[in-house]
Amino acid sequence: MAIGLGRILGFRYLENFNYPYIARSVSEFWRRWHISLGQFFREYVYFPLGGSRKDRHRTTFNLLFVWALTGFWHGASWNFLLWGFYYGILIALEHGVLKRAIKKIPRGVGILLTLIAVLFGWALFYQTDLTLCARQVLAMLGLAYGGGAVAFAPLMDSATLYTIRTYTVFPLIAAILCLPILPAADRLLRHRLRLQRTVHLVSTALLTIGVAVSIMNLVANSYQPFLYFRF
């Protein structure tokens, strides 16, 4: 959105997201997600602390400190601090004991494991109440807490199944947009098949329809405050 608004005003900004959901490790995910934020903390906090040039213990401390600060940057709440430590620990492990293992596993397996780790990270990020956060994590594991004990629970109830059936098209669209399918198709059509004009007309029409549908959904739904409005 910022890139598009900038181009309207004549500015060109760098891409801030580069298909993070095809990353084969958590470290790669964060090199693809929110790139400008990662560059800022890397250049102004991580490198001045010594980066990875020190011994393993100091590198681990640097990573944990930077990620705790990243969590605090998102908000002064315990869940954000926990979220920061979560990623700090994962990336420290990838820099240490898991470094060789990551290189050996197939790319598809690495992408799947990274996606699972990121999904649990989003639970920590989304739930500001730690009790609700714990319940959500348990639910993601097929467990439930009640009566002072943890027990197995169905991963999907009737409400979840109804939501999936009703809004199936949106996850499918999101999945397509999360993968570099469209850029690959664009290169194929433009350069190999030489259909530049056709691609331009079709993409313009699709973008116009997409913007119109998005505006209608925003108007129809309730007010959702921007996450960083206080920042």
C-alpha positions as a LaTeX table, in Angstrom:
\begin{tabular}{lrrr}
\hline
Residue & $x$ (\AA) & $y$ (\AA) & $z$ (\AA) \\
\hline
Met1 & 0.00 & 0.00 & 0.00 \\
Ala2 & 2.82 & 2.40 & 0.88 \\
Ile3 & 4.63 & 1.56 & $-2.37$ \\
Gly4 & 1.49 & 2.24 & $-4.42$ \\
Leu5 & 0.74 & 5.53 & $-2.67$ \\
Gly6 & 4.37 & 6.55 & $-3.06$ \\
Arg7 & 4.30 & 5.94 & $-6.80$ \\
Ile8 & 1.16 & 8.07 & $-7.12$ \\
Leu9 & 3.18 & 10.93 & $-5.58$ \\
Gly10 & 6.28 & 10.17 & $-7.65$ \\
Phe11 & 8.32 & 8.27 & $-5.03$ \\
Arg12 & 9.71 & 4.76 & $-5.39$ \\
Tyr13 & 10.17 & 2.66 & $-2.27$ \\
Leu14 & 11.94 & $-0.67$ & $-1.94$ \\
Glu15 & 9.89 & $-3.84$ & $-1.70$ \\
Asn16 & 9.23 & $-4.61$ & 1.96 \\
Phe17 & 8.00 & $-8.19$ & 1.51 \\
Asn18 & 9.49 & $-10.80$ & $-0.81$ \\
Tyr19 & 7.25 & $-13.88$ & $-0.66$ \\
Pro20 & 8.16 & $-14.83$ & 2.93 \\
Tyr21 & 5.95 & $-17.92$ & 2.95 \\
Ile22 & 8.30 & $-19.77$ & 0.59 \\
Ala23 & 11.17 & $-19.43$ & 3.09 \\
Arg24 & 12.79 & $-22.70$ & 4.13 \\
Ser25 & 13.91 & $-21.40$ & 7.55 \\
Val26 & 12.79 & $-18.84$ & 10.10 \\
Ser27 & 15.91 & $-16.77$ & 9.42 \\
Glu28 & 15.06 & $-16.66$ & 5.72 \\
Phe29 & 11.45 & $-15.81$ & 6.56 \\
Trp30 & 12.59 & $-12.68$ & 8.38 \\
Arg31 & 14.90 & $-11.74$ & 5.53 \\
Arg32 & 11.79 & $-11.73$ & 3.34 \\
Trp33 & 9.22 & $-10.30$ & 5.79 \\
His34 & 9.20 & $-6.62$ & 6.81 \\
Ile35 & 12.59 & $-6.14$ & 5.17 \\
Ser36 & 13.01 & $-2.48$ & 6.14 \\
Leu37 & 12.42 & $-3.21$ & 9.83 \\
Gly38 & 14.91 & $-6.08$ & 9.77 \\
Gln39 & 17.52 & $-3.91$ & 8.05 \\
Phe40 & 17.06 & $-1.15$ & 10.63 \\
Phe41 & 17.58 & $-3.42$ & 13.64 \\
Arg42 & 20.41 & $-5.28$ & 11.93 \\
Glu43 & 22.36 & $-2.14$ & 11.03 \\
Tyr44 & 21.67 & $-0.01$ & 14.11 \\
Val45 & 21.44 & $-2.62$ & 16.89 \\
Tyr46 & 22.71 & $-6.06$ & 15.88 \\
Phe47 & 25.93 & $-5.02$ & 14.12 \\
Pro48 & 26.94 & $-2.45$ & 16.80 \\
Leu49 & 26.54 & $-5.21$ & 19.41 \\
Gly50 & 29.01 & $-7.34$ & 17.46 \\
Gly51 & 26.58 & $-9.29$ & 15.30 \\
Ser52 & 27.72 & $-12.86$ & 14.73 \\
Arg53 & 31.44 & $-12.01$ & 14.81 \\
Lys54 & 31.69 & $-12.86$ & 18.49 \\
Asp55 & 31.56 & $-16.30$ & 20.13 \\
Arg56 & 28.39 & $-18.38$ & 20.12 \\
His57 & 27.19 & $-17.19$ & 23.54 \\
Arg58 & 27.59 & $-13.52$ & 22.63 \\
Thr59 & 25.88 & $-14.08$ & 19.26 \\
Thr60 & 22.96 & $-15.74$ & 21.04 \\
Phe61 & 22.71 & $-12.81$ & 23.46 \\
Asn62 & 22.79 & $-10.34$ & 20.55 \\
Leu63 & 19.98 & $-12.17$ & 18.76 \\
Leu64 & 17.81 & $-12.40$ & 21.87 \\
Phe65 & 18.37 & $-8.74$ & 22.71 \\
Val66 & 17.55 & $-7.56$ & 19.18 \\
Trp67 & 14.41 & $-9.69$ & 18.99 \\
Ala68 & 13.22 & $-8.64$ & 22.44 \\
Leu69 & 13.65 & $-5.04$ & 21.27 \\
Thr70 & 11.78 & $-5.86$ & 18.05 \\
Gly71 & 8.91 & $-7.26$ & 20.10 \\
Phe72 & 8.86 & $-4.16$ & 22.31 \\
Trp73 & 8.84 & $-1.98$ & 19.16 \\
His74 & 5.51 & $-3.54$ & 18.17 \\
Gly75 & 3.91 & $-2.71$ & 21.50 \\
Ala76 & 4.45 & $-2.47$ & 25.26 \\
Ser77 & 2.74 & $-5.77$ & 26.00 \\
Trp78 & 3.98 & $-9.08$ & 27.38 \\
Asn79 & 2.82 & $-11.02$ & 24.34 \\
Phe80 & 5.04 & $-8.93$ & 22.04 \\
Leu81 & 8.03 & $-9.48$ & 24.32 \\
Leu82 & 7.28 & $-13.22$ & 24.35 \\
Trp83 & 6.90 & $-13.11$ & 20.56 \\
Gly84 & 10.32 & $-11.47$ & 20.27 \\
Phe85 & 12.01 & $-14.03$ & 22.49 \\
Tyr86 & 10.28 & $-16.82$ & 20.56 \\
Tyr87 & 11.84 & $-15.74$ & 17.29 \\
Gly88 & 15.12 & $-14.88$ & 18.94 \\
Ile89 & 15.42 & $-18.42$ & 20.28 \\
Leu90 & 14.44 & $-20.01$ & 16.95 \\
Ile91 & 16.93 & $-17.93$ & 14.96 \\
Ala92 & 19.67 & $-18.54$ & 17.55 \\
Leu93 & 19.05 & $-22.29$ & 17.18 \\
Glu94 & 19.23 & $-21.98$ & 13.39 \\
His95 & 22.55 & $-20.17$ & 13.71 \\
Gly96 & 23.85 & $-22.87$ & 16.03 \\
Val97 & 22.80 & $-26.49$ & 16.49 \\
Leu98 & 20.33 & $-26.54$ & 13.56 \\
Lys99 & 22.59 & $-24.88$ & 10.99 \\
Arg100 & 23.73 & $-28.08$ & 9.27 \\
Ala101 & 20.35 & $-29.80$ & 9.53 \\
Ile102 & 18.58 & $-26.94$ & 7.73 \\
Lys103 & 20.93 & $-27.27$ & 4.75 \\
Lys104 & 20.25 & $-31.01$ & 4.45 \\
Ile105 & 16.45 & $-31.15$ & 4.65 \\
Pro106 & 14.44 & $-30.93$ & 1.38 \\
Arg107 & 13.16 & $-27.48$ & 0.48 \\
Gly108 & 9.49 & $-28.52$ & 0.72 \\
Val109 & 9.99 & $-29.90$ & 4.23 \\
Gly110 & 11.83 & $-26.74$ & 5.27 \\
Ile111 & 9.00 & $-24.54$ & 3.96 \\
Leu112 & 6.40 & $-26.63$ & 5.83 \\
Leu113 & 8.33 & $-26.54$ & 9.13 \\
Thr114 & 8.91 & $-22.81$ & 8.79 \\
Leu115 & 5.21 & $-22.23$ & 8.11 \\
Ile116 & 4.27 & $-24.16$ & 11.26 \\
Ala117 & 6.74 & $-22.15$ & 13.35 \\
Val118 & 5.43 & $-18.88$ & 11.91 \\
Leu119 & 1.80 & $-19.82$ & 12.58 \\
Phe120 & 2.59 & $-20.34$ & 16.27 \\
Gly121 & 4.41 & $-17.02$ & 16.20 \\
Trp122 & 1.29 & $-15.29$ & 14.89 \\
Ala123 & $-0.68$ & $-16.70$ & 17.83 \\
Leu124 & 1.77 & $-15.00$ & 20.21 \\
Phe125 & 1.59 & $-11.79$ & 18.18 \\
Tyr126 & $-2.21$ & $-11.65$ & 17.90 \\
Gln127 & $-3.32$ & $-12.43$ & 21.45 \\
Thr128 & $-2.43$ & $-9.65$ & 23.88 \\
Asp129 & $-3.95$ & $-11.68$ & 26.74 \\
Leu130 & $-1.45$ & $-14.42$ & 27.65 \\
Thr131 & $-4.23$ & $-16.71$ & 28.91 \\
Leu132 & $-6.04$ & $-16.48$ & 25.58 \\
Cys133 & $-2.72$ & $-16.92$ & 23.83 \\
Ala134 & $-2.08$ & $-20.16$ & 25.72 \\
Arg135 & $-5.57$ & $-21.40$ & 24.88 \\
Gln136 & $-5.04$ & $-20.63$ & 21.19 \\
Val137 & $-1.71$ & $-22.47$ & 21.12 \\
Leu138 & $-3.31$ & $-25.46$ & 22.83 \\
Ala139 & $-6.16$ & $-25.39$ & 20.31 \\
Met140 & $-3.63$ & $-25.39$ & 17.47 \\
Leu141 & $-2.15$ & $-28.56$ & 18.99 \\
Gly142 & $-5.56$ & $-30.21$ & 19.26 \\
Leu143 & $-5.77$ & $-29.65$ & 23.02 \\
Ala144 & $-8.09$ & $-27.72$ & 25.31 \\
Tyr145 & $-7.83$ & $-26.44$ & 28.88 \\
Gly146 & $-10.77$ & $-26.77$ & 31.20 \\
Gly147 & $-11.49$ & $-27.81$ & 34.75 \\
Gly148 & $-7.86$ & $-27.40$ & 35.72 \\
Ala149 & $-6.62$ & $-29.97$ & 33.21 \\
Val150 & $-5.50$ & $-30.21$ & 29.59 \\
Ala151 & $-7.37$ & $-32.67$ & 27.37 \\
Phe152 & $-7.59$ & $-33.57$ & 23.69 \\
Ala153 & $-10.06$ & $-31.56$ & 21.64 \\
Pro154 & $-11.17$ & $-31.65$ & 18.00 \\
Leu155 & $-9.07$ & $-29.44$ & 15.73 \\
Met156 & $-12.23$ & $-28.25$ & 13.98 \\
Asp157 & $-15.68$ & $-27.65$ & 15.38 \\
Ser158 & $-18.88$ & $-26.91$ & 13.47 \\
Ala159 & $-18.28$ & $-23.15$ & 13.53 \\
Thr160 & $-14.79$ & $-23.54$ & 12.06 \\
Leu161 & $-16.03$ & $-25.87$ & 9.32 \\
Tyr162 & $-18.83$ & $-23.44$ & 8.47 \\
Thr163 & $-16.35$ & $-20.57$ & 8.20 \\
Ile164 & $-14.07$ & $-22.59$ & 5.93 \\
Arg165 & $-16.95$ & $-23.57$ & 3.64 \\
Thr166 & $-18.32$ & $-20.03$ & 3.51 \\
Tyr167 & $-15.06$ & $-18.21$ & 2.88 \\
Thr168 & $-13.07$ & $-20.83$ & 0.94 \\
Val169 & $-12.32$ & $-18.45$ & $-1.91$ \\
Phe170 & $-10.41$ & $-15.97$ & 0.28 \\
Pro171 & $-7.81$ & $-18.46$ & 1.63 \\
Leu172 & $-7.33$ & $-19.73$ & $-1.93$ \\
Ile173 & $-6.69$ & $-16.22$ & $-3.23$ \\
Ala174 & $-4.35$ & $-15.53$ & $-0.30$ \\
Ala175 & $-2.44$ & $-18.76$ & $-0.98$ \\
Ile176 & $-1.98$ & $-17.81$ & $-4.64$ \\
Leu177 & $-0.79$ & $-14.32$ & $-3.74$ \\
Cys178 & 1.64 & $-15.70$ & $-1.13$ \\
Leu179 & 3.44 & $-17.74$ & $-3.80$ \\
Pro180 & 5.47 & $-16.29$ & $-6.71$ \\
Ile181 & 2.97 & $-17.70$ & $-9.22$ \\
Leu182 & 1.81 & $-14.40$ & $-10.69$ \\
Pro183 & 5.32 & $-12.97$ & $-11.31$ \\
Ala184 & 6.34 & $-16.23$ & $-13.00$ \\
Ala185 & 3.22 & $-16.15$ & $-15.20$ \\
Asp186 & 3.85 & $-12.48$ & $-15.95$ \\
Arg187 & 7.42 & $-13.17$ & $-17.10$ \\
Leu188 & 6.24 & $-16.09$ & $-19.23$ \\
Leu189 & 3.51 & $-14.13$ & $-20.97$ \\
Arg190 & 5.45 & $-10.90$ & $-21.42$ \\
His191 & 8.87 & $-12.13$ & $-22.47$ \\
Arg192 & 8.43 & $-15.60$ & $-23.93$ \\
Leu193 & 5.01 & $-15.31$ & $-25.54$ \\
Arg194 & 5.33 & $-11.55$ & $-26.18$ \\
Leu195 & 1.85 & $-10.66$ & $-24.96$ \\
Gln196 & 2.77 & $-7.43$ & $-23.17$ \\
Arg197 & $-0.30$ & $-5.46$ & $-24.22$ \\
Thr198 & $-2.72$ & $-8.26$ & $-23.34$ \\
Val199 & $-1.08$ & $-8.80$ & $-19.95$ \\
His200 & $-1.22$ & $-5.06$ & $-19.22$ \\
Leu201 & $-4.94$ & $-4.83$ & $-20.02$ \\
Val202 & $-5.88$ & $-7.98$ & $-18.09$ \\
Ser203 & $-3.78$ & $-7.07$ & $-15.03$ \\
Thr204 & $-5.23$ & $-3.55$ & $-14.96$ \\
Ala205 & $-8.78$ & $-4.93$ & $-15.11$ \\
Leu206 & $-8.09$ & $-7.48$ & $-12.36$ \\
Leu207 & $-6.47$ & $-4.88$ & $-10.11$ \\
Thr208 & $-9.42$ & $-2.53$ & $-10.60$ \\
Ile209 & $-11.87$ & $-5.28$ & $-9.67$ \\
Gly210 & $-9.73$ & $-6.24$ & $-6.68$ \\
Val211 & $-9.62$ & $-2.67$ & $-5.37$ \\
Ala212 & $-13.40$ & $-2.33$ & $-5.77$ \\
Val213 & $-14.06$ & $-5.59$ & $-3.91$ \\
Ser214 & $-11.63$ & $-4.58$ & $-1.14$ \\
Ile215 & $-13.33$ & $-1.22$ & $-0.66$ \\
Met216 & $-16.76$ & $-2.88$ & $-0.49$ \\
Asn217 & $-15.49$ & $-5.31$ & 2.16 \\
Leu218 & $-13.96$ & $-2.49$ & 4.19 \\
Val219 & $-17.20$ & $-0.54$ & 4.12 \\
Ala220 & $-19.27$ & $-3.60$ & 5.06 \\
Asn221 & $-17.07$ & $-4.70$ & 7.96 \\
Ser222 & $-16.73$ & $-3.06$ & 11.34 \\
Tyr223 & $-13.94$ & $-0.64$ & 12.21 \\
Gln224 & $-10.51$ & $-2.28$ & 12.62 \\
Pro225 & $-7.80$ & 0.04 & 14.01 \\
Phe226 & $-4.39$ & $-0.05$ & 12.34 \\
Leu227 & $-1.91$ & $-2.07$ & 14.42 \\
Tyr228 & 0.77 & 0.65 & 14.48 \\
Phe229 & $-1.49$ & 3.69 & 14.85 \\
Arg230 & 0.02 & 4.51 & 18.27 \\
Phe231 & 3.57 & 4.20 & 16.96 \\
\hline
\end{tabular}
